[in-house]
Amino acid sequence: MGGAGNGNGEYLDPADRRQMQLEQVQVSCNRAFKNVPFYRNRFLEAGVSPQDITSLEDLAKLPFTERRHFSEHYPYGLFAVPLRDIVRIHTAPGTAGNPTVSGYTLRDLRVWRDLTARALRAAAVTADDIVQIVLHPGLANWGRDYKDGAEALQASVIPLNALHLAKQIMVLRDYKTSVLITTPSSAAQMEESLFAAGINPTQLALKTLVLVGEPVDEAQRRFLEERLHVTTWIHYGLSEIPGPAMAFECGEHHGLHVAEDHFVAEVLDPESRKPVGLGEPGELVLTSLTTQAFPLIRFRTGDRVRVVPDPCPCGRTLTRLEWLPERIDDLMVLQGVKIQKGQVVLRLKETLGHEPSVVHVGVEERGTYRGLEVRLGVDERLFSDEIKELERIVRTAAFELRQEFGVPVEVRLLEVSGVNRES
Amino acid sequence: MGGAGNGNGEYLDPADRRQMQLEQVQVSCNRAFKNVPFYRNRFLEAGVSPQDITSLEDLAKLPFTERRHFSEHYPYGLFAVPLRDIVRIHTAPGTAGNPTVSGYTLRDLRVWRDLTARALRAAAVTADDIVQIVLHPGLANWGRDYKDGAEALQASVIPLNALHLAKQIMVLRDYKTSVLITTPSSAAQMEESLFAAGINPTQLALKTLVLVGEPVDEAQRRFLEERLHVTTWIHYGLSEIPGPAMAFECGEHHGLHVAEDHFVAEVLDPESRKPVGLGEPGELVLTSLTTQAFPLIRFRTGDRVRVVPDPCPCGRTLTRLEWLPERIDDLMVLQGVKIQKGQVVLRLKETLGHEPSVVHVGVEERGTYRGLEVRLGVDERLFSDEIKELERIVRTAAFELRQEFGVPVEVRLLEVSGVNRES
């Protein structure tokens, strides 16, 4: 199958790859143990040392890393190299109070650029393409990674910018975009806006739609493909790692190939934390192999996946995962941005100056619109004769939440008394 | 004078530089004439051909390029290379209806990265610095250029992201930022927020403040330096060229050195369009020397400058300009984003669905706040019993304008009748 032997690790013999993974896991654990007190302490508490890892199965001896650990070691506590060797510092909205900070060395940046370029190449993107990147501001770093990856393929890139939907549609049409990279919810909104503007997608140059940030089911996918006359390709990434394309679809469109030359992927039962049977659904747990600045050992992603067991007809030997919609944890995912209810409450508290009476925090869906929905109870502190003042509070709260998470937000007041506050 | 002979063209003998400029102007005019119908037609109309340029003074024979030409040749009409050779397409809010589109080849990107790195190096930025970039979304491309430039110096870069002011202050403090790149108005807002948050700037690692997007007077500069305990450095750029640091301050802090190895700068009387006397104020007109994708011949910037006539004690032989606050044209400049009244009216018309009764479009300044101020006359079409509906219109209009220009906007209704509409 085409592309074999191009030396980029996609077509390695699986046994050879496992041997390389083991060697890299040892290097990665050593580095984390030596340079990051958090990992050293966790390893010691668990009674393991890097030397105990003599097979990939030994990974199971190592403790997990969770999202809250990022917040607890804010800002630079998980970096494994001195700041002097860091060339980029990335901030993502965290899910536990503090932002999630990650760092890259120059080599890390090159690895991410190459991984993103590889994923785009698998989606048949070439130097002849015009690639438009439309992501919410909270995914600015992914925007940068896609820009770098597509530029590495010498495509013409229209990078992430602050244009609103109508202007993005104008760019899509006038600039003759052939590849659009966006979240499934934005893609649905753009589809709607295109038709509303009387633009027939067959008049566009668009042929490829790369969907990131959220899993997509077959029906959504078929809808977008038929309405927009495109082929869709799904990419999986994590803003915490961070990188947008650590698993990607090939031309078979059946499961996402994991970049096993840079990560070990485990699929675990979230209760027992033991591996599930081949092809069974479980939580994706990732260990980085090549990251210098920000190693991750057994990071619990909260994403649900299952392995596609058969070898892929495309010839790539990288394991395929099916990315399932439901999450393991209670995070809401909006436009690829992960949000926890507690963060919303915390932010409201800062805005209001007191503990808010939060009645509901959830995801609101209307047609193609998906946004954060917040209902605030009007209690004594909020209550005011002045409707204007209440409206100001609602506007301010919505504005602050939008700024915080970079997703659409609607805040509504609920004039109830004695309502039970959700914790 | 340190740095002489480092081969980057900053210290060339002026006579040698003029000779190189002439050769490059000839190449640039030839390329524009050959590949861009707009330039060919303009040259022919003016009765000049590239061969008529035999001295730098002959530039005066060539017609000017104005902002409206970008809009008239939207999207790709001014590109001098085929799309296949373009690796980045940048959109800036235009000032005449259509966005301003510019393109870069791989070599163009390298030139901009090197120019930005050089300007930062002149501000003493090194691999030991932590560089935070805080710019409004409308300046996303400058954000990318500064990221690339600072990364080229191997500094640690916190790139432009969607965090709001309070979070930027948190990053400034917690990430130990040593170099902050922002607009003068944002810097003033950050200064205010810092003190409001009870953070004493002496507790910060901040030492360098790079000011972009707007000219700064001595009083503002001294205020920021004293309050923040930093040294300030001014950079000049154009989002239309596009690039943020085509003129930069050295350690003398007296005038901005123009990148004369990449541009010819003329200072012209805006009426007679003839060169002003040495040191007299006039309009800055730029001709690009090395740009492949998007050549600019005699571009009227609308910025007022004057040449600092004496040689610079720093040893750089690049001409110095003083950047004066008043503009030649009627553009408003907010956070580095250029806005024309006509654009605001156009956008309001799209939002309202009819010609708006615009009473006033201007810049509002309150303390450190600088935003776009729009007063809408309430005429029959807007008038409604429903205060709620009016408020919705105001909110929508403000939201749309913010989205369009990426700057703070306040829209107010003016309940007057028979008011004369400004055109």
PDB file of C-alpha atoms in Angstrom, chain A residues 135-376:
ATOM      1  CA  LEU A 135     -11.749  27.324  15.428  1.00  0.00           C
ATOM      2  CA  HIS A 136     -13.020  29.022  18.526  1.00  0.00           C
ATOM      3  CA  PRO A 137     -10.533  31.293  20.331  1.00  0.00           C
ATOM      4  CA  GLY A 138     -10.112  28.689  23.091  1.00  0.00           C
ATOM      5  CA  LEU A 139      -8.436  26.452  20.530  1.00  0.00           C
ATOM      6  CA  ALA A 140      -5.887  29.057  19.402  1.00  0.00           C
ATOM      7  CA  ASN A 141      -3.027  26.629  19.921  1.00  0.00           C
ATOM      8  CA  TRP A 142      -4.605  24.047  17.657  1.00  0.00           C
ATOM      9  CA  GLY A 143      -5.012  26.831  15.130  1.00  0.00           C
ATOM     10  CA  ARG A 144      -1.260  27.397  15.317  1.00  0.00           C
ATOM     11  CA  ASP A 145      -0.514  23.673  15.002  1.00  0.00           C
ATOM     12  CA  TYR A 146      -2.729  23.306  11.938  1.00  0.00           C
ATOM     13  CA  LYS A 147      -1.196  26.405  10.377  1.00  0.00           C
ATOM     14  CA  ASP A 148       2.291  25.000  10.913  1.00  0.00           C
ATOM     15  CA  GLY A 149       1.311  21.529   9.688  1.00  0.00           C
ATOM     16  CA  ALA A 150      -0.402  22.792   6.552  1.00  0.00           C
ATOM     17  CA  GLU A 151       2.443  25.230   5.820  1.00  0.00           C
ATOM     18  CA  ALA A 152       4.856  22.306   6.111  1.00  0.00           C
ATOM     19  CA  LEU A 153       2.897  20.708   3.238  1.00  0.00           C
ATOM     20  CA  GLN A 154       3.293  24.065   1.442  1.00  0.00           C
ATOM     21  CA  ALA A 155      -0.453  24.471   1.187  1.00  0.00           C
ATOM     22  CA  SER A 156      -1.813  28.041   1.235  1.00  0.00           C
ATOM     23  CA  VAL A 157      -3.100  28.603   4.742  1.00  0.00           C
ATOM     24  CA  ILE A 158      -5.766  31.037   5.913  1.00  0.00           C
ATOM     25  CA  PRO A 159      -4.985  30.902   9.613  1.00  0.00           C
ATOM     26  CA  LEU A 160      -7.343  31.232  12.521  1.00  0.00           C
ATOM     27  CA  ASN A 161      -8.522  34.798  12.843  1.00  0.00           C
ATOM     28  CA  ALA A 162     -11.140  36.798  14.621  1.00  0.00           C
ATOM     29  CA  LEU A 163     -13.648  36.986  11.795  1.00  0.00           C
ATOM     30  CA  HIS A 164     -17.243  36.174  12.591  1.00  0.00           C
ATOM     31  CA  LEU A 165     -19.300  33.535  10.830  1.00  0.00           C
ATOM     32  CA  ALA A 166     -20.597  35.673   7.944  1.00  0.00           C
ATOM     33  CA  LYS A 167     -17.038  36.787   7.129  1.00  0.00           C
ATOM     34  CA  GLN A 168     -15.754  33.204   7.390  1.00  0.00           C
ATOM     35  CA  ILE A 169     -18.359  32.217   4.809  1.00  0.00           C
ATOM     36  CA  MET A 170     -17.241  35.129   2.615  1.00  0.00           C
ATOM     37  CA  VAL A 171     -13.639  33.934   2.917  1.00  0.00           C
ATOM     38  CA  LEU A 172     -14.699  30.328   2.214  1.00  0.00           C
ATOM     39  CA  ARG A 173     -16.291  31.424  -1.048  1.00  0.00           C
ATOM     40  CA  ASP A 174     -14.056  34.265  -2.228  1.00  0.00           C
ATOM     41  CA  TYR A 175     -10.679  32.821  -1.277  1.00  0.00           C
ATOM     42  CA  LYS A 176     -11.570  29.483  -2.925  1.00  0.00           C
ATOM     43  CA  THR A 177     -10.922  27.414   0.188  1.00  0.00           C
ATOM     44  CA  SER A 178     -10.480  23.720  -0.674  1.00  0.00           C
ATOM     45  CA  VAL A 179      -9.843  22.366   2.835  1.00  0.00           C
ATOM     46  CA  LEU A 180     -11.756  23.542   5.891  1.00  0.00           C
ATOM     47  CA  ILE A 181     -10.559  22.632   9.395  1.00  0.00           C
ATOM     48  CA  THR A 182     -13.163  23.195  12.091  1.00  0.00           C
ATOM     49  CA  THR A 183     -15.250  21.618  14.851  1.00  0.00           C
ATOM     50  CA  PRO A 184     -18.353  19.607  13.934  1.00  0.00           C
ATOM     51  CA  SER A 185     -20.589  22.242  15.558  1.00  0.00           C
ATOM     52  CA  SER A 186     -18.979  25.085  13.605  1.00  0.00           C
ATOM     53  CA  ALA A 187     -19.213  23.038  10.421  1.00  0.00           C
ATOM     54  CA  ALA A 188     -22.942  22.601  11.022  1.00  0.00           C
ATOM     55  CA  GLN A 189     -23.335  26.334  11.630  1.00  0.00           C
ATOM     56  CA  MET A 190     -21.409  27.165   8.479  1.00  0.00           C
ATOM     57  CA  GLU A 191     -23.551  24.754   6.469  1.00  0.00           C
ATOM     58  CA  GLU A 192     -26.654  26.502   7.757  1.00  0.00           C
ATOM     59  CA  SER A 193     -25.266  29.983   7.067  1.00  0.00           C
ATOM     60  CA  LEU A 194     -24.166  29.032   3.563  1.00  0.00           C
ATOM     61  CA  PHE A 195     -27.657  27.962   2.587  1.00  0.00           C
ATOM     62  CA  ALA A 196     -29.185  30.946   4.381  1.00  0.00           C
ATOM     63  CA  ALA A 197     -26.920  33.203   2.311  1.00  0.00           C
ATOM     64  CA  GLY A 198     -28.125  31.472  -0.851  1.00  0.00           C
ATOM     65  CA  ILE A 199     -24.715  30.011  -1.617  1.00  0.00           C
ATOM     66  CA  ASN A 200     -24.808  26.593  -3.219  1.00  0.00           C
ATOM     67  CA  PRO A 201     -21.872  24.523  -1.956  1.00  0.00           C
ATOM     68  CA  THR A 202     -21.328  23.133  -5.452  1.00  0.00           C
ATOM     69  CA  GLN A 203     -20.151  26.639  -6.413  1.00  0.00           C
ATOM     70  CA  LEU A 204     -17.387  26.410  -3.812  1.00  0.00           C
ATOM     71  CA  ALA A 205     -13.910  24.963  -4.228  1.00  0.00           C
ATOM     72  CA  LEU A 206     -14.364  23.106  -0.927  1.00  0.00           C
ATOM     73  CA  LYS A 207     -13.663  19.390  -1.105  1.00  0.00           C
ATOM     74  CA  THR A 208     -12.217  18.376   2.261  1.00  0.00           C
ATOM     75  CA  LEU A 209     -13.619  18.966   5.725  1.00  0.00           C
ATOM     76  CA  VAL A 210     -11.356  18.109   8.674  1.00  0.00           C
ATOM     77  CA  LEU A 211     -13.415  17.763  11.858  1.00  0.00           C
ATOM     78  CA  VAL A 212     -11.707  18.304  15.199  1.00  0.00           C
ATOM     79  CA  GLY A 213     -12.547  18.784  18.848  1.00  0.00           C
ATOM     80  CA  GLU A 214     -15.609  16.578  19.135  1.00  0.00           C
ATOM     81  CA  PRO A 215     -16.488  13.028  18.075  1.00  0.00           C
ATOM     82  CA  VAL A 216     -18.873  12.794  15.116  1.00  0.00           C
ATOM     83  CA  ASP A 217     -21.470  10.131  14.477  1.00  0.00           C
ATOM     84  CA  GLU A 218     -22.173   8.590  11.091  1.00  0.00           C
ATOM     85  CA  ALA A 219     -25.411  10.516  10.590  1.00  0.00           C
ATOM     86  CA  GLN A 220     -23.819  13.949  11.252  1.00  0.00           C
ATOM     87  CA  ARG A 221     -20.969  13.025   9.006  1.00  0.00           C
ATOM     88  CA  ARG A 222     -23.162  11.892   6.137  1.00  0.00           C
ATOM     89  CA  PHE A 223     -25.285  15.021   6.520  1.00  0.00           C
ATOM     90  CA  LEU A 224     -22.248  17.318   6.241  1.00  0.00           C
ATOM     91  CA  GLU A 225     -20.795  15.329   3.343  1.00  0.00           C
ATOM     92  CA  GLU A 226     -24.001  15.363   1.346  1.00  0.00           C
ATOM     93  CA  ARG A 227     -24.918  18.970   2.022  1.00  0.00           C
ATOM     94  CA  LEU A 228     -21.453  20.395   1.474  1.00  0.00           C
ATOM     95  CA  HIS A 229     -20.271  17.981  -1.238  1.00  0.00           C
ATOM     96  CA  VAL A 230     -17.108  17.183   0.667  1.00  0.00           C
ATOM     97  CA  THR A 231     -15.254  14.273   2.174  1.00  0.00           C
ATOM     98  CA  THR A 232     -14.882  14.480   5.953  1.00  0.00           C
ATOM     99  CA  TRP A 233     -11.864  13.397   8.006  1.00  0.00           C
ATOM    100  CA  ILE A 234     -11.872  13.162  11.770  1.00  0.00           C
ATOM    101  CA  HIS A 235      -8.855  14.121  13.887  1.00  0.00           C
ATOM    102  CA  TYR A 236      -8.413  13.516  17.608  1.00  0.00           C
ATOM    103  CA  GLY A 237      -6.364  15.811  19.819  1.00  0.00           C
ATOM    104  CA  LEU A 238      -6.112  17.172  23.325  1.00  0.00           C
ATOM    105  CA  SER A 239      -5.644  20.800  24.247  1.00  0.00           C
ATOM    106  CA  GLU A 240      -3.843  19.585  27.373  1.00  0.00           C
ATOM    107  CA  ILE A 241      -1.114  17.638  25.616  1.00  0.00           C
ATOM    108  CA  PRO A 242      -1.410  19.867  23.550  1.00  0.00           C
ATOM    109  CA  GLY A 243      -1.895  18.965  19.947  1.00  0.00           C
ATOM    110  CA  PRO A 244      -4.763  18.583  17.562  1.00  0.00           C
ATOM    111  CA  ALA A 245      -3.944  15.530  15.507  1.00  0.00           C
ATOM    112  CA  MET A 246      -2.464  12.719  17.566  1.00  0.00           C
ATOM    113  CA  ALA A 247      -4.965  10.347  15.958  1.00  0.00           C
ATOM    114  CA  PHE A 248      -6.296  10.735  12.433  1.00  0.00           C
ATOM    115  CA  GLU A 249      -8.350   9.036   9.778  1.00  0.00           C
ATOM    116  CA  CYS A 250      -6.909   7.555   6.624  1.00  0.00           C
ATOM    117  CA  GLY A 251      -8.745   7.111   3.327  1.00  0.00           C
ATOM    118  CA  GLU A 252     -10.651   4.143   4.784  1.00  0.00           C
ATOM    119  CA  HIS A 253     -12.574   6.483   7.129  1.00  0.00           C
ATOM    120  CA  HIS A 254     -12.976   3.737   9.661  1.00  0.00           C
ATOM    121  CA  GLY A 255     -11.274   4.544  12.938  1.00  0.00           C
ATOM    122  CA  LEU A 256      -8.468   6.968  13.781  1.00  0.00           C
ATOM    123  CA  HIS A 257      -4.843   5.861  13.542  1.00  0.00           C
ATOM    124  CA  VAL A 258      -2.998   6.668  16.764  1.00  0.00           C
ATOM    125  CA  ALA A 259       0.471   8.252  16.471  1.00  0.00           C
ATOM    126  CA  GLU A 260       2.018   5.259  18.247  1.00  0.00           C
ATOM    127  CA  ASP A 261       5.483   6.478  17.375  1.00  0.00           C
ATOM    128  CA  HIS A 262       4.843   9.311  19.867  1.00  0.00           C
ATOM    129  CA  PHE A 263       2.259   7.912  22.284  1.00  0.00           C
ATOM    130  CA  VAL A 264       1.264   4.671  23.965  1.00  0.00           C
ATOM    131  CA  ALA A 265      -2.508   4.369  24.067  1.00  0.00           C
ATOM    132  CA  GLU A 266      -4.222   2.207  26.687  1.00  0.00           C
ATOM    133  CA  VAL A 267      -7.967   1.550  26.678  1.00  0.00           C
ATOM    134  CA  LEU A 268      -9.056   0.892  30.271  1.00  0.00           C
ATOM    135  CA  ASP A 269     -12.198   0.068  32.125  1.00  0.00           C
ATOM    136  CA  PRO A 270     -12.865   3.302  34.035  1.00  0.00           C
ATOM    137  CA  GLU A 271     -13.957   1.367  37.153  1.00  0.00           C
ATOM    138  CA  SER A 272     -11.386  -1.405  37.435  1.00  0.00           C
ATOM    139  CA  ARG A 273      -8.754   0.600  35.542  1.00  0.00           C
ATOM    140  CA  LYS A 274      -7.739  -2.633  33.849  1.00  0.00           C
ATOM    141  CA  PRO A 275      -7.475  -3.059  30.075  1.00  0.00           C
ATOM    142  CA  VAL A 276     -10.787  -3.832  28.379  1.00  0.00           C
ATOM    143  CA  GLY A 277     -11.125  -6.694  25.920  1.00  0.00           C
ATOM    144  CA  LEU A 278     -10.011  -6.000  22.340  1.00  0.00           C
ATOM    145  CA  GLY A 279     -12.689  -3.886  20.642  1.00  0.00           C
ATOM    146  CA  GLU A 280     -14.530  -3.138  23.903  1.00  0.00           C
ATOM    147  CA  PRO A 281     -15.194   0.500  24.814  1.00  0.00           C
ATOM    148  CA  GLY A 282     -13.114   2.101  27.581  1.00  0.00           C
ATOM    149  CA  GLU A 283     -11.260   5.235  28.635  1.00  0.00           C
ATOM    150  CA  LEU A 284      -8.319   6.363  26.545  1.00  0.00           C
ATOM    151  CA  VAL A 285      -5.161   6.725  28.666  1.00  0.00           C
ATOM    152  CA  LEU A 286      -2.072   8.201  27.004  1.00  0.00           C
ATOM    153  CA  THR A 287       1.639   8.140  27.745  1.00  0.00           C
ATOM    154  CA  SER A 288       3.891  10.402  25.726  1.00  0.00           C
ATOM    155  CA  LEU A 289       7.067   8.944  24.251  1.00  0.00           C
ATOM    156  CA  THR A 290       8.911  11.819  22.644  1.00  0.00           C
ATOM    157  CA  THR A 291       7.727  14.994  24.392  1.00  0.00           C
ATOM    158  CA  GLN A 292      10.670  16.806  25.965  1.00  0.00           C
ATOM    159  CA  ALA A 293       9.128  19.734  27.800  1.00  0.00           C
ATOM    160  CA  PHE A 294       5.864  18.312  29.023  1.00  0.00           C
ATOM    161  CA  PRO A 295       5.906  14.528  29.470  1.00  0.00           C
ATOM    162  CA  LEU A 296       2.616  12.830  30.272  1.00  0.00           C
ATOM    163  CA  ILE A 297       2.578   9.500  32.052  1.00  0.00           C
ATOM    164  CA  ARG A 298      -0.711   7.610  31.874  1.00  0.00           C
ATOM    165  CA  PHE A 299      -2.877  10.682  31.361  1.00  0.00           C
ATOM    166  CA  ARG A 300      -6.575   9.917  31.822  1.00  0.00           C
ATOM    167  CA  THR A 301      -8.208  11.686  28.879  1.00  0.00           C
ATOM    168  CA  GLY A 302     -11.827  11.067  29.937  1.00  0.00           C
ATOM    169  CA  ASP A 303     -12.540  10.229  26.290  1.00  0.00           C
ATOM    170  CA  ARG A 304     -14.272   6.968  25.457  1.00  0.00           C
ATOM    171  CA  VAL A 305     -12.863   4.901  22.614  1.00  0.00           C
ATOM    172  CA  ARG A 306     -12.714   1.355  21.354  1.00  0.00           C
ATOM    173  CA  VAL A 307     -10.012  -0.302  19.293  1.00  0.00           C
ATOM    174  CA  VAL A 308     -10.842  -1.292  15.716  1.00  0.00           C
ATOM    175  CA  PRO A 309      -9.205  -4.739  15.841  1.00  0.00           C
ATOM    176  CA  ASP A 310      -8.553  -5.565  12.163  1.00  0.00           C
ATOM    177  CA  PRO A 311      -5.468  -4.398  10.287  1.00  0.00           C
ATOM    178  CA  CYS A 312      -6.273  -1.359   8.152  1.00  0.00           C
ATOM    179  CA  PRO A 313      -6.453  -1.871   4.381  1.00  0.00           C
ATOM    180  CA  CYS A 314      -4.509   1.396   3.977  1.00  0.00           C
ATOM    181  CA  GLY A 315      -1.388  -0.426   5.115  1.00  0.00           C
ATOM    182  CA  ARG A 316      -0.679   1.779   8.146  1.00  0.00           C
ATOM    183  CA  THR A 317       0.144  -0.403  11.129  1.00  0.00           C
ATOM    184  CA  LEU A 318      -0.819   2.323  13.634  1.00  0.00           C
ATOM    185  CA  THR A 319      -3.674   1.059  15.844  1.00  0.00           C
ATOM    186  CA  ARG A 320      -7.085   2.455  14.972  1.00  0.00           C
ATOM    187  CA  LEU A 321      -9.497   3.824  17.555  1.00  0.00           C
ATOM    188  CA  GLU A 322     -13.151   4.565  17.224  1.00  0.00           C
ATOM    189  CA  TRP A 323     -13.880   7.779  19.170  1.00  0.00           C
ATOM    190  CA  LEU A 324     -17.186   7.387  20.997  1.00  0.00           C
ATOM    191  CA  PRO A 325     -19.397  10.342  21.873  1.00  0.00           C
ATOM    192  CA  GLU A 326     -20.066   9.829  25.614  1.00  0.00           C
ATOM    193  CA  ARG A 327     -17.315  10.852  28.036  1.00  0.00           C
ATOM    194  CA  ILE A 328     -16.100   9.017  31.123  1.00  0.00           C
ATOM    195  CA  ASP A 329     -16.129  12.145  33.290  1.00  0.00           C
ATOM    196  CA  ASP A 330     -18.664  14.956  33.641  1.00  0.00           C
ATOM    197  CA  LEU A 331     -16.859  17.495  31.480  1.00  0.00           C
ATOM    198  CA  MET A 332     -18.929  19.354  28.924  1.00  0.00           C
ATOM    199  CA  VAL A 333     -17.194  19.680  25.568  1.00  0.00           C
ATOM    200  CA  LEU A 334     -18.166  22.721  23.525  1.00  0.00           C
ATOM    201  CA  GLN A 335     -16.367  23.509  20.274  1.00  0.00           C
ATOM    202  CA  GLY A 336     -13.558  21.305  21.499  1.00  0.00           C
ATOM    203  CA  VAL A 337     -13.203  23.279  24.757  1.00  0.00           C
ATOM    204  CA  LYS A 338     -13.642  21.242  27.926  1.00  0.00           C
ATOM    205  CA  ILE A 339     -15.659  22.932  30.646  1.00  0.00           C
ATOM    206  CA  GLN A 340     -16.473  21.805  34.149  1.00  0.00           C
ATOM    207  CA  LYS A 341     -19.463  23.128  36.019  1.00  0.00           C
ATOM    208  CA  GLY A 342     -17.287  24.175  38.950  1.00  0.00           C
ATOM    209  CA  GLN A 343     -15.294  26.520  36.738  1.00  0.00           C
ATOM    210  CA  VAL A 344     -18.449  28.257  35.607  1.00  0.00           C
ATOM    211  CA  VAL A 345     -19.599  28.732  39.190  1.00  0.00           C
ATOM    212  CA  LEU A 346     -16.162  30.005  40.224  1.00  0.00           C
ATOM    213  CA  ARG A 347     -16.124  32.546  37.418  1.00  0.00           C
ATOM    214  CA  LEU A 348     -19.641  33.721  38.259  1.00  0.00           C
ATOM    215  CA  LYS A 349     -18.578  34.175  41.840  1.00  0.00           C
ATOM    216  CA  GLU A 350     -15.688  36.408  40.752  1.00  0.00           C
ATOM    217  CA  THR A 351     -18.010  38.415  38.521  1.00  0.00           C
ATOM    218  CA  LEU A 352     -20.801  38.846  41.019  1.00  0.00           C
ATOM    219  CA  GLY A 353     -18.599  39.263  44.048  1.00  0.00           C
ATOM    220  CA  HIS A 354     -20.534  36.605  45.961  1.00  0.00           C
ATOM    221  CA  GLU A 355     -21.490  32.928  45.765  1.00  0.00           C
ATOM    222  CA  PRO A 356     -23.985  32.687  42.879  1.00  0.00           C
ATOM    223  CA  SER A 357     -27.302  30.925  43.109  1.00  0.00           C
ATOM    224  CA  VAL A 358     -26.684  28.679  40.155  1.00  0.00           C
ATOM    225  CA  VAL A 359     -29.743  26.733  39.129  1.00  0.00           C
ATOM    226  CA  HIS A 360     -28.400  25.094  36.020  1.00  0.00           C
ATOM    227  CA  VAL A 361     -25.225  24.809  33.979  1.00  0.00           C
ATOM    228  CA  GLY A 362     -25.469  22.800  30.821  1.00  0.00           C
ATOM    229  CA  VAL A 363     -25.156  22.616  27.079  1.00  0.00           C
ATOM    230  CA  GLU A 364     -27.916  24.208  25.073  1.00  0.00           C
ATOM    231  CA  GLU A 365     -28.635  22.901  21.604  1.00  0.00           C
ATOM    232  CA  ARG A 366     -30.958  24.617  19.150  1.00  0.00           C
ATOM    233  CA  GLY A 367     -30.632  23.491  15.558  1.00  0.00           C
ATOM    234  CA  THR A 368     -26.938  23.863  14.794  1.00  0.00           C
ATOM    235  CA  TYR A 369     -26.347  26.186  17.754  1.00  0.00           C
ATOM    236  CA  ARG A 370     -24.472  24.688  20.713  1.00  0.00           C
ATOM    237  CA  GLY A 371     -23.623  26.916  23.613  1.00  0.00           C
ATOM    238  CA  LEU A 372     -23.145  27.034  27.336  1.00  0.00           C
ATOM    239  CA  GLU A 373     -26.424  27.621  29.136  1.00  0.00           C
ATOM    240  CA  VAL A 374     -26.456  29.125  32.609  1.00  0.00           C
ATOM    241  CA  ARG A 375     -29.525  29.813  34.701  1.00  0.00           C
ATOM    242  CA  LEU A 376     -28.969  32.054  37.682  1.00  0.00           C
TER     243      LEU A 376
END
